[in-house]
Amino acid sequence: MDLSFLFFVSSGLFLGWSLGANDAANIFGTAVGSRMLRFSTAALVCSVFVVLGAVIDGAGAARTLGSLGGINEIAGAFATALAAALSVFMLVRMGLTASTTQAIVGAIVGWNLFTGSVTDTNTLLKILATWVLCPLLAGLFAVLLSKAVESCLSRFRPHLLRQDALTRLALILTGAFGAYTLGANNIANVMGVFTTVSPFLDLDVSGLLFSATQQLFLLGSLAIAVGIYTYSKRVMLTVGCKLLQVSPVSAWIIVVAHSLVLFLFASQALERQLIDWGLPPIPLVPVSSTQAVVGAVVGIGLLRGGHSVNWRLVGRIGCGWVSTPVVAALICMLCLFVLQDLLHLSVARPQHFVISEPALKRLKAQGLDTTTLKMLVDSEYGSAQQLIASAQSQQALDNDDQQKLIHFSLRSDFVLDHDRIGRLDREWFSRKQWLALNEAIGQRFEYRWQLEEALASRTEAWRLKPDLPGNKHFNQDLQQKLAHLYRTFEH
Amino acid sequence: MNFKLPSLFTRTSKVERNIDHFFDKVVMAGLLFRQAMRLYIEQGICPEFEDKMARVEALESESDRLRREIETELYVHTLIPDLRADVMSLLEDVDVLINLFEAGLFKFHIERPQFPATTLAELNRLLETVCDCVELLIASARAFFRDIQVVRDHNCKVQMLETEADKLSTSLLRRIFGSDLDVAQKVHLRYFVERIDELANTAEDISDRLSIYAIKRRI
């Protein structure tokens, strides 16, 4: 096994460990804190389902490479994962519950700042807005669920012991489901970036295919399980009893409220349904499970009058949330500095931006005012930040225009060969899309949009549809596939 | 991890049954106490009184056994972790009532206090009030496990009956000490009146704690 792989993957495993130590507490914290489940039981159920989720369902999430998608060099991924893991670890050491999502987003912004990439402010603002909305929504759900459960209990009047047994069963089932989704959704953040350098080979165990990605994800999920066993107890007790002493039924309500919020912000099926009904869709952005849990706990506490909530601890956790992304970004930049300037490792693939004449035409077709941009034609820029700064000196560009300019002027080398097409997941593409890809074998492109146009000219299955609510899902799916192709075919 | 899902509900049902049986024993002991005391007032110590006393004694042993079994099940299998201590205190408190029934009958059997005929009507009323008070407390304790909204109603009635019992016992004591009886006999009778009244006082104390347990049971 390549030693450099072991070195780089260690930060992913550390991030996995942090995720286990912190996020598992969000799922089982209230159950353990209310003494409904022993820590050993919770840890076992959580570990088993995290591993199952990662191995069985993790591959789907990894196709989009999760939140770390923009990072294109293994050393950069190493620094980002290490920075996120370190900032989570520091908060966990303090006995506080950290937000892994915030740490990862902070580290990515740090990478963007260091490498001169431009952060998509629209997406970032959307994510920041959910950091406020998510705990509020979780609190609201917890209050509504409490009222509903209270009225059900007074209607059906189960015996205290029957209620206890049902609550215990419900806590285990929802916890197991939560652990499964934790494994499936977060393994891409932990291990996704290492799939390209993985030394594992596909295994065929008596007819069952155990892919190289699954083996890598098994390794990552084992790191999560180690985190659960070794360090999650402290955070579980913070969530489950230090913040507010919760009853078993409230413990279950908190877990359900937290899962509902995560589902709202992560479900493509729900988004599609809302669009079908003509309703505005909920943005699909990574939300923090920690914030959801703390929001739900505080919601229950407020319903009881708010006296029993440990407001001092809530304040400390809030401070932790504010500082996590900042600390993660700073650590990430420090790590990148060490890797790039002291160890002379490449932390980001060099990018070149050239506004060519055809690119300018396409920008004009996209609605951009290109009169002043003409002066920049054929000039070369070493980073997105330089390109934007130069363009901004000519004319003001909003965030959307900046993203378009970056997309249409990024020059690279995209090669469609048998080997690279063979690496794609055949199942993910429609028959027409697959045929068009195979027809383009042997072609070479300088720009992303050229590859996009070459495919779109072959079939409408590769063409973006008009920006209407009904087409949103198709367009999103197509853009995910195109992003995956850019990464795969970039030489 | 000694956790088996199928056995979870079986175990729960068993503990549920034991708790119900425990309360049945206390209710039955209360009924037997009431009947035995009526017999005592009407006929003094008689074979039927002794039979009822023996049955109360047997019920007391049985309730002790059930209480220990429930306690073991709750602690060994970590059932209702948040309310386990409250449930155990409740069962122990209620067990005190059955002990008081048993001890009361024994004292009457051994010491055979002689109440003057003029006090018998009031003694009867005191006994009825005290027994009603204990029965309501048991209903309240049962409701704690199934319907906490009712606990408050029952507890209100328990408190009302306890006040009533206090008034009756005070009036009875006044009548005893205002009579021509020998001082030693007056003191002897006072002891028995207070012993009967203690049942209502204990029931009220338990109902006070039960109100707190019910608040804690709310989600």
XYZ file of C-alpha atoms in Angstrom, chain A residues 87-481:
395
model
C -11.723 22.141 15.412
C -14.409 19.549 16.236
C -11.964 17.711 18.491
C -11.144 20.884 20.451
C -14.822 21.538 21.174
C -15.465 17.901 22.041
C -12.525 18.010 24.490
C -14.230 20.930 26.167
C -17.302 18.713 26.582
C -19.282 20.884 24.175
C -21.206 19.654 21.214
C -19.590 20.853 18.011
C -21.028 21.126 14.534
C -19.128 18.991 12.049
C -20.934 20.644 9.124
C -19.809 24.080 10.273
C -16.250 22.874 10.710
C -16.202 21.423 7.183
C -17.757 24.542 5.630
C -15.250 26.723 7.537
C -12.335 24.583 6.357
C -13.525 24.753 2.727
C -13.751 28.545 2.927
C -10.209 28.491 4.369
C -9.053 26.412 1.372
C -10.789 28.815 -1.014
C -9.109 31.817 0.613
C -5.667 30.202 0.590
C -5.809 28.910 -2.968
C -7.393 32.002 -4.481
C -10.642 30.250 -5.381
C -13.840 32.224 -5.271
C -16.414 31.203 -2.681
C -19.950 31.081 -4.051
C -21.453 33.700 -1.730
C -25.029 32.729 -2.602
C -24.502 29.158 -1.438
C -22.537 30.313 1.587
C -25.272 32.748 2.604
C -27.861 30.019 2.111
C -25.850 27.730 4.409
C -25.369 30.521 6.970
C -29.111 31.223 6.931
C -29.847 27.569 7.703
C -27.519 27.765 10.708
C -30.021 30.196 12.205
C -33.129 28.613 10.751
C -32.236 25.010 11.595
C -32.202 25.287 15.437
C -35.318 27.476 15.360
C -37.160 25.005 13.166
C -36.003 22.045 15.296
C -37.235 23.855 18.422
C -40.593 24.523 16.792
C -40.939 20.896 15.657
C -40.057 19.693 19.161
C -42.767 21.900 20.695
C -45.406 20.794 18.163
C -44.439 17.133 18.547
C -44.581 17.464 22.336
C -48.122 18.799 22.142
C -49.136 16.034 19.727
C -47.560 13.278 21.841
C -49.101 14.717 25.015
C -52.570 14.663 23.482
C -52.025 11.099 22.174
C -50.900 9.928 25.600
C -53.874 11.503 27.352
C -56.170 9.919 24.774
C -54.761 6.382 24.728
C -53.495 6.384 28.334
C -50.897 3.610 28.094
C -49.554 2.104 31.303
C -46.385 3.847 32.474
C -44.366 0.674 31.897
C -45.875 0.043 28.443
C -45.126 3.639 27.525
C -41.577 3.136 28.766
C -41.094 -0.004 26.671
C -42.525 1.628 23.541
C -40.368 4.721 24.040
C -37.273 2.543 24.410
C -38.097 0.655 21.232
C -38.820 3.929 19.389
C -35.513 5.392 20.592
C -33.604 2.378 19.298
C -35.385 2.345 15.929
C -35.094 6.098 15.277
C -31.513 6.031 16.571
C -30.611 3.157 14.258
C -32.197 4.969 11.314
C -30.376 8.177 12.286
C -27.067 6.304 12.490
C -27.685 4.733 9.074
C -28.309 8.140 7.459
C -25.316 9.597 9.331
C -23.124 6.912 7.784
C -24.665 7.247 4.312
C -24.550 11.060 4.145
C -21.340 11.875 5.941
C -19.004 9.193 4.698
C -18.579 11.258 1.504
C -17.232 14.124 3.635
C -14.892 11.784 5.465
C -13.633 9.561 2.665
C -15.096 10.891 -0.592
C -12.001 12.835 -1.607
C -9.735 9.817 -1.179
C -11.588 7.603 -3.677
C -9.279 8.733 -6.477
C -6.122 7.644 -4.624
C -7.568 4.539 -2.994
C -5.277 1.492 -3.414
C -8.194 -0.922 -2.832
C -9.371 -3.222 -5.623
C -12.885 -4.519 -6.262
C -13.491 -7.808 -4.453
C -15.906 -10.525 -5.493
C -16.883 -12.505 -2.405
C -18.935 -15.512 -3.602
C -20.914 -13.466 -6.111
C -21.216 -10.364 -3.907
C -19.284 -7.407 -5.299
C -17.459 -5.437 -2.626
C -16.241 -2.383 -4.528
C -13.029 -0.468 -3.829
C -15.121 2.557 -2.756
C -17.106 0.396 -0.355
C -13.885 -0.936 1.164
C -12.624 2.615 1.612
C -15.933 3.651 3.162
C -15.807 0.635 5.471
C -12.455 1.915 6.707
C -13.923 5.412 7.248
C -17.015 4.081 8.982
C -14.826 2.008 11.310
C -13.089 5.262 12.266
C -16.540 6.733 13.024
C -17.325 3.652 15.149
C -14.043 4.064 17.068
C -15.011 7.719 17.689
C -18.393 6.602 19.025
C -16.874 4.065 21.431
C -13.955 6.130 22.639
C -15.205 9.669 22.968
C -18.930 10.182 22.362
C -20.058 9.536 25.949
C -19.077 13.003 27.175
C -20.943 14.767 24.398
C -23.919 12.431 24.864
C -24.156 13.484 28.502
C -23.901 17.171 27.522
C -26.765 16.820 25.048
C -28.761 14.386 27.174
C -28.604 15.790 30.675
C -26.364 18.808 31.212
C -28.263 21.046 28.797
C -31.648 19.977 30.153
C -32.769 16.924 32.104
C -35.084 15.293 29.594
C -37.720 12.628 30.101
C -37.581 9.514 27.883
C -40.549 10.667 25.766
C -38.917 14.092 25.310
C -35.692 12.290 24.370
C -37.523 10.590 21.535
C -39.289 13.813 20.504
C -35.895 15.553 20.276
C -34.443 12.818 18.060
C -37.502 12.903 15.775
C -37.516 16.732 15.554
C -33.805 16.642 14.676
C -34.355 13.966 12.011
C -37.282 15.906 10.519
C -35.159 19.032 10.125
C -32.324 17.061 8.500
C -34.865 15.377 6.217
C -36.401 18.744 5.222
C -33.052 20.128 4.149
C -31.764 16.932 2.546
C -34.683 15.220 0.850
C -34.715 15.468 -2.921
C -38.009 13.562 -2.951
C -39.631 16.223 -0.772
C -38.207 18.993 -2.939
C -39.626 17.315 -6.058
C -43.019 16.925 -4.363
C -43.120 20.593 -3.343
C -42.271 21.621 -6.906
C -45.019 19.317 -8.238
C -47.503 21.028 -5.920
C -46.343 24.429 -7.153
C -44.863 25.342 -3.771
C -41.463 26.981 -3.251
C -38.863 24.263 -2.566
C -36.714 24.151 0.566
C -33.022 24.714 -0.259
C -31.011 21.488 -0.159
C -28.012 22.536 1.897
C -25.911 20.755 4.508
C -27.440 21.536 7.898
C -25.874 20.776 11.232
C -27.369 17.901 13.190
C -25.861 19.383 16.352
C -27.743 22.624 15.869
C -30.936 20.704 15.224
C -30.547 18.680 18.437
C -29.652 21.663 20.612
C -32.552 23.640 19.060
C -34.962 20.802 19.847
C -33.693 20.440 23.444
C -34.060 24.189 24.055
C -37.538 24.084 22.437
C -38.642 21.409 24.931
C -37.056 23.428 27.756
C -38.931 26.584 26.738
C -42.185 24.633 26.587
C -41.592 23.767 30.249
C -41.093 27.432 31.084
C -37.389 27.702 30.308
C -36.257 27.574 33.968
C -34.681 24.146 33.684
C -32.532 24.978 30.647
C -28.844 25.432 31.396
C -28.614 28.806 29.617
C -24.948 29.218 30.496
C -24.169 25.987 28.627
C -26.423 27.053 25.728
C -24.367 30.267 25.543
C -21.095 28.325 25.514
C -22.371 26.036 22.769
C -23.525 29.111 20.793
C -20.052 30.656 21.128
C -18.607 27.336 19.948
C -20.807 27.492 16.855
C -19.648 30.989 15.999
C -15.996 30.146 16.505
C -15.990 26.686 14.851
C -16.006 27.810 11.186
C -13.526 30.617 11.903
C -11.138 28.299 13.776
C -11.525 25.607 11.091
C -10.735 28.131 8.340
C -7.645 29.387 10.199
C -6.349 25.881 10.950
C -6.953 24.907 7.336
C -4.959 27.877 6.060
C -2.136 27.078 8.483
C -2.057 23.424 7.359
C -2.111 24.468 3.707
C 0.768 26.859 4.351
C 2.810 24.074 5.947
C 2.020 21.611 3.156
C 2.569 24.016 0.273
C 5.358 26.299 1.447
C 7.302 24.056 3.807
C 6.700 20.562 2.437
C 6.321 21.720 -1.190
C 3.188 19.700 -1.815
C 0.523 20.810 -4.250
C -2.613 21.698 -2.294
C -4.681 22.847 -5.270
C -4.478 21.992 -8.928
C -3.168 25.057 -10.807
C -6.023 26.689 -12.668
C -5.877 28.982 -15.679
C -8.572 31.383 -16.665
C -8.685 32.767 -20.180
C -11.660 34.671 -21.591
C -11.630 33.548 -25.224
C -13.801 35.041 -27.973
C -16.190 32.042 -28.073
C -16.401 32.145 -24.266
C -17.296 35.824 -24.460
C -20.124 35.016 -26.892
C -21.495 32.446 -24.503
C -21.281 34.883 -21.604
C -23.238 37.385 -23.681
C -25.812 34.700 -24.432
C -26.095 34.138 -20.681
C -27.126 37.785 -20.264
C -23.800 39.293 -19.173
C -22.842 42.770 -20.330
C -19.600 41.954 -22.167
C -18.694 45.382 -23.565
C -16.004 46.088 -20.999
C -14.980 42.426 -20.677
C -13.782 42.504 -24.282
C -10.669 44.266 -23.025
C -9.759 41.135 -21.058
C -9.965 38.731 -24.020
C -7.051 36.284 -24.199
C -5.457 37.557 -20.972
C -4.479 34.684 -18.680
C -5.151 34.579 -14.926
C -3.668 32.170 -12.371
C -6.610 32.133 -9.989
C -10.317 32.815 -9.920
C -9.719 35.677 -7.481
C -7.364 37.412 -9.976
C -9.853 36.936 -12.798
C -12.721 38.398 -10.765
C -10.580 41.281 -9.466
C -9.567 42.153 -13.035
C -13.162 41.911 -14.312
C -14.476 43.927 -11.360
C -12.050 46.716 -12.212
C -13.889 47.007 -15.548
C -17.444 46.556 -14.349
C -19.349 45.485 -11.251
C -20.381 41.815 -11.275
C -22.882 40.199 -8.970
C -22.312 36.725 -7.526
C -24.159 34.925 -10.352
C -22.189 36.779 -13.011
C -18.932 35.963 -11.205
C -19.784 32.250 -11.159
C -20.647 32.344 -14.881
C -17.412 34.149 -15.705
C -15.388 31.575 -13.757
C -17.221 28.679 -15.404
C -16.812 29.931 -18.964
C -13.195 31.031 -18.683
C -11.650 28.130 -16.745
C -9.231 26.546 -19.209
C -8.030 23.007 -18.678
C -7.627 19.799 -20.644
C -10.546 17.388 -20.762
C -9.845 14.034 -22.399
C -12.593 11.501 -23.099
C -10.924 8.112 -23.342
C -12.001 4.521 -22.739
C -10.153 4.328 -19.454
C -11.830 7.381 -17.898
C -15.302 6.510 -19.195
C -14.787 3.045 -17.693
C -14.423 4.668 -14.250
C -17.943 6.114 -14.444
C -20.898 4.449 -12.764
C -22.951 3.176 -15.742
C -26.119 2.961 -13.605
C -26.105 6.686 -12.873
C -26.572 7.715 -16.517
C -29.545 7.264 -18.826
C -29.110 5.157 -21.975
C -29.056 8.253 -24.206
C -26.519 9.992 -21.973
C -24.291 6.914 -21.949
C -24.448 6.544 -25.750
C -23.541 10.223 -26.221
C -20.580 9.823 -23.879
C -19.313 6.821 -25.824
C -19.758 8.623 -29.136
C -17.485 11.391 -27.830
C -14.620 9.013 -27.024
C -11.316 10.312 -28.360
C -12.322 13.980 -28.206
C -10.387 16.600 -26.271
C -11.699 19.942 -24.945
C -10.110 23.078 -23.506
C -13.147 24.386 -21.701
C -15.870 22.797 -19.601
C -18.577 24.425 -21.682
C -17.097 22.850 -24.830
C -17.484 19.391 -23.309
C -21.007 20.353 -22.211
C -21.910 21.573 -25.715
C -20.386 18.508 -27.391
C -22.608 16.249 -25.294
C -25.669 18.505 -25.624
C -25.324 18.503 -29.429
C -25.624 14.687 -29.422
C -28.750 14.290 -27.308
C -31.323 16.399 -25.453
C -30.594 14.172 -22.406
C -27.432 16.293 -21.926
C -29.235 19.628 -22.487
C -30.305 21.872 -19.612
C -34.035 22.611 -19.690
C -35.551 26.112 -19.317
C -35.285 27.414 -15.746
C -38.822 26.512 -14.650
C -39.780 24.995 -11.286
C -40.768 21.694 -12.959
C -37.328 21.364 -14.581
C -35.340 22.159 -11.454
C -34.706 18.572 -10.456
C -33.622 17.521 -13.975
C -31.257 20.495 -14.230
C -29.779 19.861 -10.770
C -29.191 16.214 -11.595
C -27.618 17.132 -14.948
C -25.326 19.692 -13.327
C -24.206 17.116 -10.752
C -23.406 14.690 -13.552
